[in-house]
XYZ file of C-alpha atoms in Angstrom:
429
model
C 195.277 176.874 32.494
C 193.266 175.109 35.131
C 189.792 177.255 36.261
C 191.200 179.498 39.311
C 187.223 179.562 40.565
C 186.515 175.579 39.837
C 189.933 174.619 41.558
C 189.356 176.865 44.383
C 185.285 174.970 44.462
C 185.955 171.837 44.484
C 188.364 172.121 47.508
C 186.134 174.107 49.184
C 188.146 177.282 49.304
C 185.266 179.900 48.597
C 183.309 181.012 51.193
C 182.098 184.586 49.205
C 182.654 186.517 45.914
C 181.278 189.292 44.411
C 179.145 189.060 41.255
C 180.861 188.839 38.152
C 185.119 187.986 40.078
C 184.710 184.372 37.842
C 183.435 186.092 34.470
C 185.846 188.673 35.004
C 189.165 185.833 35.913
C 188.173 183.931 32.720
C 188.187 186.503 29.635
C 191.752 188.309 31.232
C 195.083 187.535 33.127
C 194.347 188.547 36.070
C 195.561 190.751 39.203
C 195.134 189.737 42.566
C 196.680 189.747 46.350
C 196.602 188.870 49.800
C 197.430 191.018 52.816
C 199.793 189.335 55.880
C 200.668 190.698 59.024
C 203.493 190.765 59.862
C 203.273 190.776 63.896
C 205.680 188.128 63.838
C 208.670 186.970 61.874
C 207.463 183.757 61.023
C 203.800 182.950 58.946
C 201.651 180.073 60.869
C 199.737 177.504 59.355
C 197.122 180.175 60.064
C 198.295 182.088 57.380
C 198.889 178.803 54.745
C 195.032 178.919 53.385
C 195.669 182.786 52.219
C 199.780 180.868 51.101
C 197.743 178.342 48.854
C 194.424 180.131 47.501
C 197.845 182.565 45.670
C 199.310 179.342 44.483
C 196.873 177.972 42.860
C 196.016 181.529 41.290
C 199.803 181.807 40.126
C 199.281 178.194 39.233
C 196.081 178.844 36.854
C 198.183 181.664 35.106
C 197.374 184.792 36.819
C 199.390 187.241 38.345
C 200.171 186.934 42.577
C 200.897 189.858 44.875
C 201.599 189.397 48.522
C 201.355 192.441 50.399
C 202.645 192.753 53.680
C 201.170 195.262 56.040
C 204.300 197.146 56.860
C 201.599 200.058 57.712
C 198.678 198.576 58.785
C 200.534 196.081 61.060
C 201.680 199.517 63.343
C 197.843 199.633 64.048
C 196.139 195.912 64.129
C 193.366 194.478 62.401
C 190.041 194.676 64.893
C 189.187 192.233 62.628
C 187.192 188.970 65.083
C 189.823 190.614 67.609
C 189.827 190.825 70.923
C 191.125 193.427 71.941
C 194.209 195.647 70.157
C 197.293 194.735 69.061
C 200.245 195.616 70.576
C 201.919 198.533 67.911
C 205.386 197.374 66.432
C 208.413 199.888 65.762
C 209.954 199.963 62.234
C 212.628 198.111 63.209
C 211.027 195.587 64.181
C 208.646 195.013 61.888
C 211.600 195.102 59.016
C 213.184 192.251 60.803
C 209.112 190.096 60.216
C 208.781 191.591 56.512
C 212.109 190.431 55.631
C 211.548 186.937 57.152
C 208.234 186.722 55.326
C 209.115 187.161 52.676
C 211.778 184.444 52.592
C 209.601 181.991 53.422
C 206.421 183.219 50.673
C 209.645 182.431 48.418
C 208.517 179.044 49.131
C 205.440 178.918 48.175
C 205.589 181.051 44.990
C 207.965 181.813 42.116
C 209.190 186.052 42.972
C 211.961 184.914 40.801
C 211.897 183.704 36.950
C 210.671 185.948 34.309
C 207.846 184.229 33.420
C 205.002 187.168 33.177
C 203.254 186.027 36.441
C 205.464 186.429 38.635
C 204.642 187.055 41.865
C 205.383 190.541 43.335
C 206.046 191.083 47.223
C 204.601 194.993 47.957
C 204.821 196.722 51.601
C 202.241 198.676 52.487
C 204.422 200.970 54.230
C 205.630 202.123 51.520
C 203.243 204.246 50.232
C 201.684 205.231 53.113
C 205.252 206.095 54.950
C 205.055 209.620 53.793
C 201.190 210.416 53.475
C 200.604 212.788 55.673
C 196.817 212.529 57.626
C 195.421 215.501 56.080
C 195.637 214.307 52.840
C 194.550 210.737 53.709
C 191.300 212.279 54.838
C 190.717 214.941 51.863
C 191.964 212.475 49.066
C 190.273 209.227 50.793
C 188.276 209.711 53.331
C 185.749 211.720 51.968
C 184.651 208.993 49.796
C 183.928 206.325 52.528
C 181.045 207.447 54.901
C 181.043 206.667 58.616
C 177.300 205.146 58.149
C 179.335 202.661 55.330
C 181.586 201.769 58.787
C 179.281 201.457 61.020
C 177.873 198.716 58.707
C 180.420 195.852 58.932
C 180.112 193.008 60.957
C 183.926 193.846 62.176
C 182.977 196.890 63.811
C 179.610 196.326 65.150
C 180.285 193.211 66.686
C 183.779 194.882 68.030
C 181.366 197.357 70.223
C 178.303 195.141 70.721
C 180.739 193.004 72.908
C 183.317 196.040 74.315
C 180.313 198.374 75.034
C 182.816 199.212 78.554
C 185.995 199.946 76.653
C 184.596 200.849 72.341
C 187.068 200.412 69.863
C 189.547 203.360 68.976
C 189.823 205.394 65.810
C 193.139 203.850 65.433
C 190.712 200.508 64.476
C 188.106 202.181 63.603
C 190.196 203.100 60.760
C 192.175 199.797 60.073
C 189.283 199.303 57.290
C 189.595 202.661 55.095
C 193.668 201.650 55.337
C 193.308 198.594 53.786
C 190.716 200.122 51.186
C 193.548 202.582 49.985
C 195.746 199.764 49.706
C 193.426 198.425 46.943
C 192.565 201.060 45.420
C 196.804 201.784 45.172
C 197.199 198.979 43.754
C 194.478 198.692 41.353
C 195.607 202.601 40.444
C 199.646 201.822 40.042
C 199.474 197.906 39.215
C 196.610 197.187 38.013
C 195.424 195.103 40.559
C 191.324 194.020 40.537
C 190.988 191.109 42.974
C 191.935 191.137 46.809
C 191.958 187.716 48.403
C 191.347 186.848 51.966
C 189.832 184.855 54.573
C 186.193 184.893 55.382
C 186.719 187.202 58.125
C 188.090 189.767 56.024
C 185.401 190.097 53.783
C 184.115 193.918 55.352
C 187.683 195.080 54.951
C 187.706 193.964 51.449
C 184.344 195.713 49.892
C 184.918 198.277 51.474
C 188.374 198.644 49.351
C 186.365 197.592 45.898
C 183.582 200.044 47.089
C 186.713 203.234 47.458
C 187.689 201.812 43.529
C 184.363 202.017 42.349
C 183.729 205.846 44.266
C 187.112 207.351 43.437
C 187.725 205.227 39.796
C 183.974 204.084 38.781
C 186.449 200.830 38.828
C 185.406 198.228 38.644
C 187.251 195.331 41.831
C 186.391 191.792 43.111
C 186.976 190.118 46.136
C 187.036 186.116 47.157
C 187.583 184.618 50.708
C 187.833 181.549 52.210
C 186.469 179.857 55.232
C 188.121 180.172 57.945
C 189.846 176.829 58.695
C 188.117 174.716 61.819
C 188.676 171.519 63.773
C 185.656 168.785 62.949
C 185.760 168.545 67.553
C 185.599 172.560 67.367
C 188.986 173.115 68.528
C 191.358 176.059 66.585
C 193.278 174.735 63.651
C 197.015 175.288 64.064
C 196.487 175.260 67.784
C 198.360 172.449 69.568
C 199.644 172.609 73.468
C 202.772 174.068 73.064
C 200.556 177.168 70.691
C 201.217 178.088 67.113
C 202.276 175.602 64.723
C 204.693 177.783 62.757
C 206.770 177.429 59.326
C 209.737 178.385 60.817
C 211.740 175.256 61.470
C 213.021 176.905 64.727
C 209.429 177.427 66.315
C 207.879 174.648 65.379
C 210.717 171.471 64.227
C 210.085 169.497 61.112
C 209.397 166.605 63.414
C 206.644 168.233 65.451
C 205.267 170.310 61.738
C 204.973 166.478 60.506
C 203.502 165.155 63.546
C 200.459 167.359 63.779
C 199.251 166.617 59.701
C 199.698 162.650 60.709
C 197.579 163.590 64.026
C 194.359 165.345 61.861
C 191.044 163.778 62.829
C 189.696 161.384 59.718
C 187.239 163.735 59.167
C 189.771 167.080 59.288
C 192.364 165.208 56.718
C 189.526 164.786 54.220
C 189.113 168.571 54.464
C 192.804 169.532 54.962
C 193.984 167.737 52.154
C 192.319 169.715 49.449
C 192.901 172.886 51.176
C 196.958 172.298 51.837
C 198.007 170.232 49.230
C 198.600 170.581 45.650
C 197.359 167.141 45.028
C 194.766 166.890 41.795
C 191.081 165.905 42.694
C 191.794 162.099 40.979
C 194.674 161.266 43.476
C 193.256 162.944 46.683
C 189.303 160.756 45.666
C 191.448 157.711 45.290
C 193.077 158.276 48.548
C 190.540 159.326 50.607
C 188.165 155.814 48.979
C 191.979 153.921 50.476
C 191.733 155.553 54.019
C 187.740 155.211 54.449
C 188.581 150.973 53.269
C 190.795 150.523 56.476
C 191.483 154.140 58.877
C 193.817 152.283 60.623
C 196.364 152.465 58.548
C 196.141 156.564 58.065
C 196.467 156.713 54.536
C 195.074 160.123 54.274
C 197.110 161.522 57.096
C 200.048 160.336 56.011
C 199.672 161.539 52.358
C 198.434 165.396 53.954
C 201.386 165.357 56.314
C 204.148 164.598 53.569
C 203.025 166.419 50.799
C 202.416 169.731 53.735
C 205.998 168.890 55.182
C 208.014 168.374 51.198
C 206.148 172.412 50.838
C 207.273 173.853 53.757
C 210.651 171.638 55.185
C 211.965 170.036 51.781
C 212.068 166.459 51.271
C 215.074 166.035 52.922
C 213.566 167.508 56.807
C 210.434 165.147 55.451
C 212.406 161.787 55.645
C 214.432 163.121 59.348
C 210.877 163.686 60.024
C 209.685 160.147 59.593
C 212.586 158.669 61.027
C 211.860 160.432 63.888
C 209.019 159.277 64.322
C 209.690 156.018 63.981
C 211.821 156.533 67.201
C 209.015 155.611 69.381
C 208.604 152.581 68.587
C 211.224 150.421 67.899
C 212.264 150.915 63.756
C 214.908 153.215 64.441
C 218.698 152.626 64.729
C 221.240 154.010 66.502
C 222.683 155.937 63.900
C 218.906 157.483 63.295
C 219.192 157.902 66.869
C 222.611 159.903 67.093
C 221.684 161.647 63.399
C 218.630 163.856 65.214
C 219.158 167.469 66.135
C 219.397 168.424 70.073
C 215.821 169.698 69.731
C 214.415 167.110 67.734
C 215.262 164.948 70.076
C 213.829 166.373 72.453
C 211.237 166.892 71.432
C 210.515 163.082 70.084
C 210.774 162.396 73.543
C 209.166 165.242 75.329
C 207.862 163.766 78.389
C 210.030 160.597 79.082
C 211.485 160.903 82.804
C 214.809 162.566 83.074
C 217.452 161.744 85.431
C 220.702 163.875 85.898
C 223.825 162.296 86.335
C 227.481 163.877 86.525
C 230.162 163.368 83.207
C 232.279 162.592 86.040
C 230.584 159.457 86.962
C 231.639 158.275 83.830
C 232.345 155.986 83.241
C 230.423 152.965 85.184
C 229.125 149.905 85.118
C 225.934 150.114 83.110
C 223.911 148.507 86.944
C 224.998 151.072 88.240
C 223.900 153.665 86.664
C 220.397 151.692 85.726
C 220.258 150.893 89.566
C 222.015 153.661 91.589
C 222.648 156.420 89.830
C 219.321 156.727 88.295
C 216.374 154.716 89.243
C 215.191 153.131 85.683
C 214.972 150.170 87.301
C 214.603 149.508 91.091
C 216.939 147.709 91.505
C 220.298 145.763 90.383
C 218.423 142.633 90.012
C 215.383 143.638 87.922
C 217.935 145.338 85.523
C 220.203 141.641 85.088
C 217.222 140.346 84.173
C 215.781 142.575 81.734
C 218.653 143.045 80.023
C 220.146 139.290 79.710
C 216.042 138.614 78.861
C 217.192 141.083 75.387
C 214.359 143.515 76.228
C 216.762 146.785 77.026
C 218.070 148.630 75.197
C 220.877 151.743 74.986
C 220.337 154.404 72.487
C 218.522 152.361 70.355
C 220.874 149.526 70.370
C 220.215 146.226 72.361
C 222.662 145.674 75.211
C 222.727 142.019 76.461
C 226.144 142.330 78.468
C 225.679 143.437 82.317
C 229.244 143.681 82.770
C 228.995 146.718 80.039
C 230.692 149.345 81.070
C 229.106 152.995 80.006
C 231.326 155.849 78.703
C 231.770 159.399 77.224
C 231.713 157.567 73.769
C 227.433 156.450 74.285
C 226.862 160.433 75.129
C 224.419 161.831 72.570
C 225.020 165.868 71.625
C 227.310 165.491 74.675
C 224.229 165.899 76.525
C 221.980 162.693 76.633
C 221.300 159.006 77.118
C 219.263 157.328 75.990
C 217.856 153.814 77.889
C 215.236 151.549 76.782
C 212.938 149.015 78.439
C 210.932 146.956 76.560
C 208.571 148.185 73.429
C 207.773 151.443 74.481
C 209.118 152.712 78.058
C 211.934 155.546 77.595
C 214.288 157.323 79.874
C 216.420 159.674 79.429
C 219.807 160.390 81.673
C 220.958 163.492 81.582
C 224.536 163.884 81.759
C 225.756 167.211 83.098
């Protein structure tokens, strides 16, 4: 088995680690957990770092726990946040938890009979019947206000929001998260909590609570917050978060995100977001540096992550969709696209509306009168006869061609192409 800490070190995935963690991991098969906030019904690529750490943890022979914060999700974590989160109701949280569990199952082995199979737990299960009086009596007495005030997440929030302050609800978040650690330590034997760098204060509150209540030894390991080389926020695009749910972010968009990262980011991300070994990654880095224009590293990164999240078939479809704009795709490839991917690929392309009752009609009429794909029939005729025009990715040279309902894709669209890169969508309404 690989050494877990060593594996994370060369991948650049360790930000902070408590003393003794590395030695403890080498002595026994350890249990560790990562907390996931269920404020949405899909994870996004910002969650992937924590998921990959759990995946490495399991691959190194240890037992991972994914804790979905059904209870703490009702409160909101103040760490690195500018304002309080909206509180969610039980029905919404239950739906979110179900969806997140299905996504996690793509990465972690929950179902085998291996001794280190993954477990999914929900802190709502042990918090829902825990009364406020019992919690403050049993747990609150062990952690002082002075200790809680010393945490960076609290100090930064109070300094930033001096006018509004910080609610008691959010202030107690670290104590609730600390109790999660204590509960899993006592009930499941979990000794290690993993998370992002912004969680260090909350995680170490848990290790301290375990020490004060049980005299036990528990550990913490955090990974760096992922950034982009240009200072932009990782995982954000013009349309928002890059989600793992294919309904929110299509496999094509997902693939394109990784394909378009910078060279510098690609060298960092391929270590963090793939399971490729050190030798394979170094060989790819060396090959990429010899000829950056081929984008070897980005292609490998995009392939590995897309296959891991969406599967081989969706990856292949994303590659075919990516080739649409560069003349390599066929009419069959175009017709195989689902509507969302079609619109994703041709986002921003000029669009014309044509009533379905206008079909059938002559090609020149469609291109120069019913739409302005061409400014005149003369220009349309010249380009068509010069073999420079395609309809639905098929070359058209017959100026007498009739366009019919059989040319419509997805019952809505006709794709016109002038030259190699100039596209137009004719929307049949």
